[in-house]
Coordinates of C-alpha atoms and ligand atoms in Angstrom, one line a residue:
M30 CA -78.8 21.4 6.8
N31 CA -77.7 24.2 8.8
L32 CA -74.5 25.2 7.0
E33 CA -76.1 28.5 6.2
M34 CA -75.3 29.8 9.7
T35 CA -72.1 30.9 8.1
L36 CA -73.7 32.3 5.0
S37 CA -72.7 35.9 4.2
P38 CA -75.1 38.6 2.9
A39 CA -73.7 38.1 -0.8
A40 CA -74.6 34.2 -0.2
I41 CA -78.1 35.1 1.0
A42 CA -78.5 37.5 -2.0
A43 CA -77.7 34.5 -4.4
A44 CA -80.1 32.2 -2.6
A45 CA -82.7 35.1 -2.5
A46 CA -82.7 35.1 -6.4
Q47 CA -84.0 31.6 -6.4
L48 CA -86.5 32.7 -3.7
Q49 CA -87.8 35.4 -6.1
M50 CA -88.5 32.7 -8.7
D51 CA -90.5 30.7 -6.1
I52 CA -92.9 33.2 -4.9
E53 CA -95.6 35.5 -6.4
G54 CA -94.6 38.5 -4.2
Q55 CA -91.5 40.5 -4.3
V56 CA -88.1 39.9 -2.7
I57 CA -86.1 42.9 -1.5
L58 CA -82.6 43.0 -0.4
P59 CA -80.4 45.5 1.2
G60 CA -78.9 47.9 -1.3
E61 CA -81.8 47.6 -3.6
P62 CA -83.7 50.9 -4.5
A63 CA -86.9 49.5 -2.7
Y64 CA -85.2 48.6 0.5
D65 CA -85.2 51.7 2.3
E66 CA -89.1 52.3 1.7
A67 CA -89.8 48.6 2.6
R68 CA -88.0 48.6 6.0
L69 CA -89.8 51.5 7.3
A70 CA -92.4 50.9 9.9
W71 CA -95.5 53.1 10.5
N72 CA -93.6 54.1 13.8
R73 CA -90.8 56.1 12.5
K74 CA -88.9 55.5 15.7
V75 CA -88.2 52.0 14.3
T76 CA -85.0 51.6 12.4
Q77 CA -84.6 47.9 11.1
Y78 CA -82.3 46.3 8.7
P79 CA -83.7 43.0 7.8
A80 CA -81.3 40.6 5.8
V81 CA -84.3 39.9 3.4
I82 CA -87.7 41.5 2.9
I83 CA -90.6 39.7 1.3
V84 CA -93.6 41.5 0.2
A85 CA -95.9 38.5 0.4
Q86 CA -99.0 38.0 -2.0
S87 CA -100.4 34.7 -0.6
A88 CA -100.2 32.1 2.2
Q89 CA -98.2 30.2 -0.2
D90 CA -95.6 32.9 -0.2
V91 CA -95.6 32.9 3.4
Q92 CA -95.0 29.1 3.5
T93 CA -92.2 29.5 1.1
A94 CA -90.5 32.4 2.8
V95 CA -90.6 30.6 6.2
S96 CA -89.0 27.5 4.7
F97 CA -86.3 29.9 3.1
A98 CA -85.6 31.4 6.6
R99 CA -85.3 27.9 8.3
Q100 CA -82.8 26.8 5.6
H101 CA -80.8 30.1 6.1
N102 CA -81.2 30.2 9.8
L103 CA -82.9 33.6 9.8
G104 CA -85.5 34.7 12.3
V105 CA -88.8 35.8 10.8
A106 CA -90.5 39.1 11.6
V107 CA -94.1 40.0 10.3
Q108 CA -95.4 43.5 9.7
A109 CA -98.7 44.7 8.2
T110 CA -98.4 48.4 9.1
G111 CA -95.6 48.7 11.6
H112 CA -97.9 50.4 14.4
G113 CA -96.8 48.0 16.9
N114 CA -93.2 47.1 16.5
I115 CA -91.7 45.0 19.4
R116 CA -88.1 44.1 18.1
P117 CA -86.7 45.5 15.0
A118 CA -86.2 42.8 12.3
D119 CA -82.6 43.3 12.2
D120 CA -80.7 40.5 10.3
G121 CA -84.0 38.6 9.7
L122 CA -86.4 37.8 7.1
L123 CA -89.2 40.3 7.3
I124 CA -92.5 39.4 5.8
L125 CA -94.7 42.3 4.9
T126 CA -98.4 41.3 4.5
R127 CA -99.4 44.8 3.4
E128 CA -100.7 43.4 -0.1
M129 CA -102.6 40.6 1.3
N130 CA -105.5 42.9 1.8
D131 CA -108.6 41.2 0.7
V132 CA -111.7 41.9 2.7
Q133 CA -114.7 39.3 2.4
I134 CA -118.0 40.1 4.1
D135 CA -120.6 37.4 4.8
P136 CA -123.7 39.2 5.5
V137 CA -125.6 36.2 6.5
A138 CA -123.0 34.8 9.0
H139 CA -122.2 38.3 10.2
T140 CA -118.5 37.4 9.6
A141 CA -115.5 38.9 7.8
R142 CA -112.4 37.1 6.2
L143 CA -109.7 39.4 6.2
G144 CA -106.2 39.1 4.5
A145 CA -103.1 39.3 6.9
G146 CA -102.5 42.9 5.8
V147 CA -105.9 44.5 6.1
Q148 CA -106.2 47.7 7.9
W149 CA -109.4 48.4 10.0
G150 CA -110.6 51.3 7.8
A151 CA -111.3 48.9 4.9
V152 CA -112.9 46.4 7.1
L153 CA -115.3 49.1 8.5
A154 CA -116.1 50.5 5.2
A155 CA -116.9 47.1 3.6
A156 CA -118.9 45.9 6.8
Q157 CA -121.0 49.1 7.1
Q158 CA -122.4 48.6 3.5
H159 CA -124.3 45.5 5.0
G160 CA -125.2 47.3 8.3
L161 CA -122.4 45.7 10.2
A162 CA -119.4 46.7 12.3
P163 CA -116.0 45.0 13.2
L164 CA -114.5 45.7 16.7
L165 CA -111.9 48.2 15.4
G166 CA -110.0 50.5 17.7
S167 CA -109.6 54.1 17.5
S168 CA -107.3 54.2 14.4
P169 CA -108.5 53.1 10.8
T170 CA -105.0 52.6 9.8
V171 CA -103.9 50.1 12.5
G172 CA -103.8 46.4 11.0
A173 CA -106.6 44.2 11.9
V174 CA -104.4 41.0 12.7
G175 CA -101.8 42.5 14.9
Y176 CA -104.3 44.3 16.8
T177 CA -106.3 41.3 17.5
L178 CA -103.4 39.2 18.4
G179 CA -102.6 41.7 21.2
G180 CA -106.3 41.9 22.3
G181 CA -108.0 44.6 20.3
L182 CA -109.9 47.3 22.4
G183 CA -112.2 49.5 20.7
W184 CA -115.4 51.8 20.9
L185 CA -117.5 48.7 21.0
G186 CA -115.5 47.0 23.4
R187 CA -117.8 47.0 26.6
K188 CA -120.6 45.8 24.7
Y189 CA -119.2 43.3 22.5
G190 CA -115.8 42.5 24.0
L191 CA -112.4 42.4 22.6
S192 CA -111.5 41.7 19.0
T193 CA -109.6 38.7 20.0
D194 CA -112.7 37.3 21.7
N195 CA -114.5 37.4 18.4
V196 CA -112.1 35.7 16.1
V197 CA -113.8 32.7 14.3
A198 CA -110.7 31.2 12.9
F199 CA -107.2 32.1 11.9
E200 CA -105.5 30.4 8.9
V201 CA -101.8 30.4 9.8
V202 CA -98.5 29.0 8.7
T203 CA -96.5 27.4 11.5
P204 CA -92.8 27.9 11.9
D205 CA -92.3 24.4 10.3
G206 CA -94.2 25.5 7.4
R207 CA -97.6 24.0 7.7
L208 CA -100.7 25.8 6.7
L209 CA -103.4 25.3 9.4
T210 CA -106.8 26.3 10.3
V211 CA -106.9 27.5 14.1
S212 CA -110.3 27.7 15.9
A213 CA -112.3 26.8 18.8
T214 CA -112.5 23.3 17.2
E215 CA -109.2 22.9 15.4
N216 CA -105.8 23.3 16.9
K217 CA -107.3 24.6 20.1
D218 CA -104.1 25.1 22.0
L219 CA -102.9 27.5 19.2
F220 CA -106.3 29.3 19.3
W221 CA -106.0 29.8 23.1
G222 CA -102.2 31.1 22.8
M223 CA -102.8 33.4 19.9
R224 CA -105.6 35.3 21.4
G225 CA -103.6 37.7 23.5
G226 CA -100.3 36.0 22.9
G227 CA -99.3 38.1 19.7
G228 CA -97.6 36.4 16.7
S229 CA -95.0 34.4 18.5
L230 CA -96.6 31.0 17.7
A231 CA -97.6 31.3 14.0
I232 CA -97.9 33.6 11.2
V233 CA -101.6 34.6 10.4
T234 CA -102.4 34.5 6.6
S235 CA -106.2 35.4 7.0
M236 CA -108.5 35.8 9.9
T237 CA -112.3 35.3 10.1
I238 CA -114.0 37.6 12.7
R239 CA -117.5 38.3 13.9
L240 CA -119.2 41.5 12.9
F241 CA -122.1 43.2 14.8
P242 CA -125.3 45.0 13.9
V243 CA -124.0 48.6 14.6
T244 CA -124.8 51.6 12.2
Q245 CA -125.6 54.6 14.1
V246 CA -123.9 55.6 17.5
Y247 CA -124.1 58.6 19.8
A248 CA -120.3 59.6 20.0
G249 CA -117.8 62.3 20.1
N250 CA -115.8 64.5 22.6
L251 CA -116.4 67.0 25.3
F252 CA -113.6 69.6 25.8
Y253 CA -113.1 71.4 29.2
P254 CA -110.4 73.9 30.0
A255 CA -107.3 72.0 31.5
A256 CA -107.6 73.8 34.7
M257 CA -110.8 72.0 35.3
A258 CA -109.0 68.7 35.0
P259 CA -109.4 67.7 38.8
E260 CA -113.2 68.0 38.7
V261 CA -113.6 66.5 35.2
F262 CA -111.8 63.2 36.2
R263 CA -113.6 62.9 39.4
H264 CA -116.8 63.5 37.5
Y265 CA -115.8 61.0 35.0
R266 CA -115.1 58.5 37.7
A267 CA -118.8 59.0 39.0
W268 CA -120.0 58.5 35.4
I269 CA -118.6 55.4 34.6
A270 CA -119.4 53.8 38.0
N271 CA -122.8 53.1 36.5
A272 CA -122.1 53.0 32.7
P273 CA -124.1 50.4 30.7
D274 CA -122.1 48.2 28.4
E275 CA -123.3 50.1 25.4
L276 CA -121.1 52.9 26.5
T277 CA -117.3 52.9 26.1
T278 CA -115.3 56.0 26.9
S279 CA -112.0 57.6 28.0
V280 CA -110.7 60.8 29.8
L281 CA -107.7 62.2 28.7
I282 CA -105.4 65.3 28.6
M283 CA -104.6 66.9 25.3
N284 CA -102.0 69.4 24.7
F285 CA -102.4 70.8 21.4
P286 CA -99.1 71.7 19.8
P287 CA -98.6 75.5 18.8
L288 CA -98.5 74.6 15.0
P289 CA -99.6 77.2 12.4
E290 CA -101.9 74.5 10.8
M291 CA -104.0 74.2 14.1
P292 CA -107.3 76.1 14.4
D293 CA -106.9 79.4 16.7
F294 CA -109.0 77.8 19.5
L295 CA -106.8 74.7 19.8
R296 CA -103.2 76.1 19.0
G297 CA -101.0 75.6 21.9
Q298 CA -104.0 75.0 24.3
S299 CA -104.5 72.1 26.8
F300 CA -107.9 70.6 27.3
V301 CA -109.4 67.8 29.6
M302 CA -111.5 65.8 27.4
V303 CA -114.1 63.0 27.6
R304 CA -114.6 61.0 24.4
G305 CA -116.6 57.9 23.8
C306 CA -119.3 56.1 22.0
Y307 CA -122.7 54.8 22.8
C308 CA -124.0 52.0 20.6
G309 CA -127.7 51.6 22.1
P310 CA -130.6 53.7 20.9
V311 CA -129.5 57.3 20.3
A312 CA -131.9 58.9 22.8
E313 CA -130.4 56.9 25.7
G314 CA -127.0 58.2 24.6
E315 CA -128.1 61.6 24.6
A316 CA -129.8 61.1 28.0
L317 CA -126.6 59.6 29.5
L318 CA -124.5 62.9 28.3
R319 CA -126.7 64.9 30.6
H320 CA -124.3 64.0 33.4
W321 CA -122.0 66.5 31.7
R322 CA -124.3 69.0 30.0
D323 CA -126.2 69.5 33.3
W324 CA -123.2 69.8 35.3
Q325 CA -120.8 72.4 33.6
A326 CA -121.0 73.3 29.8
P327 CA -118.0 72.1 28.1
V328 CA -116.0 74.5 25.7
I329 CA -116.6 72.3 22.8
D330 CA -119.4 69.7 22.7
D331 CA -119.4 67.4 19.6
F332 CA -121.2 64.4 21.1
K333 CA -123.9 63.5 18.4
E334 CA -125.7 60.9 16.6
M335 CA -123.3 59.8 13.8
P336 CA -122.8 56.8 11.4
F337 CA -120.5 54.3 12.7
S338 CA -118.6 54.5 9.4
A339 CA -117.2 57.7 10.8
A340 CA -115.8 56.0 14.1
A341 CA -112.2 57.1 13.3
T342 CA -113.4 60.8 14.0
I343 CA -113.9 60.0 17.5
S344 CA -110.3 59.9 18.3
N345 CA -108.9 61.5 15.2
D346 CA -105.6 59.5 15.7
P347 CA -102.6 60.6 13.6
V348 CA -102.9 58.6 10.1
D349 CA -99.4 59.7 8.9
P350 CA -96.3 57.8 10.0
M351 CA -94.6 59.4 13.1
P352 CA -92.0 58.5 15.6
S353 CA -94.0 57.5 18.5
F354 CA -93.2 56.2 22.1
N355 CA -96.2 54.2 23.5
S356 CA -96.6 52.8 26.9
G357 CA -99.4 52.2 29.5
A358 CA -100.6 49.9 32.4
W359 CA -103.9 48.8 33.9
L360 CA -105.2 50.8 36.6
R361 CA -107.2 49.3 39.6
E362 CA -109.2 52.7 40.3
L363 CA -109.0 56.3 39.6
S364 CA -108.3 57.4 43.2
D365 CA -107.8 61.0 44.1
E366 CA -104.1 60.3 44.3
A367 CA -103.9 58.7 40.9
I368 CA -106.0 61.6 39.3
D369 CA -103.6 64.0 41.0
A370 CA -100.6 62.1 39.5
L371 CA -102.0 61.8 36.0
I372 CA -102.8 65.4 35.8
R373 CA -99.6 66.7 37.5
F374 CA -97.5 64.7 34.9
A375 CA -99.7 65.4 31.9
L376 CA -99.8 69.2 32.5
G377 CA -96.1 69.3 33.6
S378 CA -94.7 71.4 36.5
S379 CA -93.0 73.7 34.0
G380 CA -95.9 73.8 31.5
P381 CA -97.6 71.1 29.5
S382 CA -95.7 69.2 26.8
P383 CA -97.4 69.3 23.4
F384 CA -95.7 66.0 22.8
I385 CA -97.3 63.9 25.3
F386 CA -100.8 62.5 25.3
T387 CA -102.3 60.9 28.5
E388 CA -105.7 58.8 28.2
V389 CA -107.4 56.4 30.6
R390 CA -109.9 54.2 28.6
H391 CA -112.7 52.3 30.4
A392 CA -112.8 48.5 29.7
G393 CA -114.7 45.9 31.6
G394 CA -118.1 45.2 30.4
A395 CA -118.2 42.2 28.0
I396 CA -114.2 42.0 28.3
R397 CA -114.5 41.3 31.8
R398 CA -117.3 38.5 31.3
V399 CA -115.0 36.1 29.4
A400 CA -113.4 33.5 31.7
A401 CA -109.8 34.0 32.2
E402 CA -108.9 30.5 30.8
T403 CA -110.7 31.1 27.4
A404 CA -107.6 32.7 26.0
V405 CA -104.1 33.9 27.2
F406 CA -105.1 37.5 27.1
G407 CA -104.9 38.7 30.7
N408 CA -105.9 41.4 33.2
R409 CA -109.8 41.1 32.2
D410 CA -110.8 42.2 35.7
A411 CA -109.2 45.5 35.5
E412 CA -111.6 48.2 33.9
L413 CA -109.1 51.1 33.3
V414 CA -106.3 51.3 31.1
L415 CA -103.8 54.0 30.8
S416 CA -102.3 54.8 27.4
V417 CA -99.4 57.3 27.2
V418 CA -98.3 58.4 23.7
G419 CA -95.3 60.7 23.1
I420 CA -93.6 62.0 19.9
A421 CA -90.1 60.6 20.0
P422 CA -88.0 62.0 17.0
T423 CA -84.6 61.6 18.7
P424 CA -82.9 59.2 21.1
E425 CA -82.9 61.9 23.5
A426 CA -86.6 62.3 23.3
Q427 CA -87.0 58.6 23.6
Q428 CA -85.0 58.6 26.8
Y429 CA -86.9 61.4 28.3
L430 CA -90.2 59.6 27.6
A431 CA -89.0 56.5 29.0
A432 CA -88.0 58.1 32.3
Y433 CA -91.3 60.2 32.2
M434 CA -93.2 57.0 32.0
R435 CA -91.1 55.4 34.7
D436 CA -91.9 58.3 37.1
L437 CA -95.4 58.4 36.2
Q438 CA -95.8 54.7 36.9
E439 CA -94.0 55.2 40.3
A440 CA -96.5 58.1 41.2
L441 CA -99.3 55.8 40.1
R442 CA -98.0 52.6 42.0
P443 CA -100.7 52.3 44.6
S444 CA -103.4 52.3 41.9
L445 CA -101.7 50.1 39.4
T446 CA -102.6 46.4 39.1
G447 CA -99.3 45.4 38.0
G448 CA -100.7 44.3 34.6
V449 CA -100.2 45.8 31.2
Y450 CA -102.2 45.8 27.9
M451 CA -99.5 44.6 25.2
N452 CA -101.2 46.5 22.5
F453 CA -100.4 49.8 24.1
L454 CA -96.6 48.9 24.9
E455 CA -93.9 48.7 22.3
G456 CA -90.2 48.2 21.8
V457 CA -88.1 47.2 24.8
E458 CA -91.0 47.7 27.5
S459 CA -93.2 45.1 25.6
Q460 CA -90.2 42.6 25.4
Q461 CA -89.7 42.9 29.2
R462 CA -93.3 42.9 30.4
I463 CA -95.2 40.1 28.4
R464 CA -95.8 38.1 31.5
D465 CA -97.8 41.0 32.9
G466 CA -99.9 41.2 29.8
L467 CA -101.3 37.5 30.1
A468 CA -103.8 35.5 32.1
P469 CA -102.4 33.9 35.3
G470 CA -100.1 31.0 34.4
G471 CA -100.4 32.2 30.8
Y472 CA -96.6 32.9 30.2
E473 CA -95.7 29.2 31.2
W474 CA -98.3 27.7 29.1
L475 CA -97.4 29.8 26.2
S476 CA -93.8 28.9 26.5
R477 CA -94.5 25.2 26.5
L478 CA -96.6 25.7 23.4
K479 CA -93.7 27.6 21.8
T480 CA -91.5 24.8 22.7
Q481 CA -93.8 22.5 20.6
V482 CA -94.3 24.6 17.7
D483 CA -91.3 27.0 17.4
P484 CA -88.4 25.3 19.4
D485 CA -85.9 27.4 17.4
N486 CA -87.6 30.6 18.2
L487 CA -88.0 31.5 14.3
L488 CA -90.8 34.0 15.4
R489 CA -88.4 35.8 17.7
Y490 CA -89.4 39.3 16.8
S491 CA -93.1 39.2 18.1
F492 CA -94.2 38.8 21.7
N493 CA -91.1 37.7 23.8
V494 CA -91.9 34.1 24.5
T495 CA -88.9 32.0 24.9
P496 CA -89.3 28.2 24.3
A497 CA -89.3 26.5 27.6
Ligands
FAD108 C1 -102.3 55.4 16.4 C2 -102.5 54.1 17.3 C3 -103.8 53.9 17.7 C4 -104.0 52.6 18.3 N1 -105.3 52.3 18.7 C5 -105.5 51.2 19.4 C6 -106.7 50.8 20.0 O1 -107.7 51.6 19.8 N2 -107.0 49.8 20.5 C7 -106.0 48.7 20.8 O2 -106.3 47.7 21.2 N3 -104.8 48.9 20.2 C8 -104.5 50.1 19.6 N4 -103.3 50.2 19.0 C9 -102.2 49.4 19.3 C10 -102.3 48.4 18.0 O3 -103.3 47.5 18.3 C11 -101.0 47.5 18.1 O4 -99.9 48.6 18.0 C12 -100.8 46.4 17.0 O5 -99.8 45.7 17.4 C13 -100.8 47.0 15.7 O6 -100.8 46.0 14.7 P1 -100.2 46.4 13.2 O7 -100.5 45.2 12.2 O8 -100.8 47.5 12.7 O9 -98.8 46.6 13.4 P2 -97.6 45.8 13.1 O10 -96.4 46.6 13.7 O11 -97.4 45.7 11.5 O12 -97.7 44.4 13.7 C14 -97.8 44.5 15.3 C15 -97.1 43.2 15.7 O13 -98.2 42.1 15.3 C16 -97.7 40.8 15.0 N5 -98.1 40.5 13.5 C17 -98.8 41.4 12.8 N6 -99.1 40.7 11.6 C18 -99.0 39.4 12.0 C19 -99.4 38.3 11.2 N7 -100.0 38.3 10.1 N8 -99.0 37.2 11.9 C20 -98.5 37.1 13.0 N9 -98.2 38.2 13.6 C21 -98.4 39.3 13.3 C22 -96.2 41.1 14.8 O14 -95.5 40.4 16.0 C23 -95.9 42.6 14.8 O15 -94.7 42.9 15.4 C24 -103.0 51.6 18.4 C25 -101.7 52.0 18.0 C26 -101.5 53.3 17.3 C27 -100.0 53.5 16.9

């Protein structure tokens, strides 16, 4: 029955009253007091006006919501935190998973079973109580599932690989409403396509991941004056050429805003920084840092032994919601020309912009050693990934940042592989560049899978995969 194509918002509201009786969670409609808070994403740049919002409590709620969406011809969007929006959930049914936040650690099997809405900080805290660590990224408030579906590159990445390579199983609701287990032995095609292919094939209701025995690390940041950026980038290039897998690092240019709440030594200042985490024996981590300490004394040196439970302090990513522009690309190398372009753009010809942050992260190691055909995640051979984050409070700022990124990519062209890391993109760019984020031939396979499991493109707000 597809009569509902013509249903008005008022008719959807009437149908939603029945939906509210059928689910444990909450149904929220436009005009209701809770609507304006529920439609927010962590990324405040996103404005979205879903026809219906569901705050799901269980896999059964998700199944019921999917069936409602099919009946009423609504697309389905899923949001845990709104850090990684691809397409605003306008006119669709938005499932918020934020209350499905159960974390169960199995200290014997070294695994964790996570509800769909769990944020990494909660997993880290629970796992560390058992001397274990998940493969979280730089921010504790990013959602574990969204991060993992896009790949998942964090401070233990070179040693243990991507988060997506360490999924034991997903429990999912398919676009036709079935509840399935997806793993290396069950529904293998979906398992291949969901690891790097985003949420375009099914809705994850829980995920079981592997954990690793990491409790103490040698980690932190080195700050050098921005004027030293050319030498620091070149010294970084030499450092990572021989880095062991235990060492995952990045080099970045940080322009601290001139805000009164900033400490004096940071306010309005620019630095070139080296940050990272060594997860082997602490003495070896300390020895690796001699490359820097014996070279030039940093202005600030806070590399030290620390508990991995404090991993979020390595990057100190913003926790509070903000309007953020995110872009990036895989780099083949840090050539002299690429270094010069990165620095020229990050520090600006008319002075550094406090609203743009440029980081190059070192990948490779265990990420690279996984065979390309294991999952649809692509670009495993590239070892350096550029991430550009800008604060974009207005449409003008968004346009400025998009143009800035286009110009930067043009300047970097000889060193770009042509690939992108989907987790570092959002919005229109992530819709347009999905093919460049996947393994060779990956898009075509994903599109065929999509035809089988979601021919009507119900999950049309996630990675942009069109049924064949
Ligand atoms: C401050 C910050 C720091 C970051 N650091 C890192 C990092 O260190 N490493 C890294 O790899 N990435 C990083 N990212 C990128 C991040 O991994 C992506 O933005 C990711 O998509 C966020 O997932 P989320 O669930 O928090 O966001 P959401 O916006 O809630 O979800 C993102 C997308 O994932 C899909 N999705 C979410 N839940 C489900 C589900 N249950 N079923 C199906 N699909 C689902 C949806 O398509 C959704 O649009 C960072 C982003 C930010 C803003």
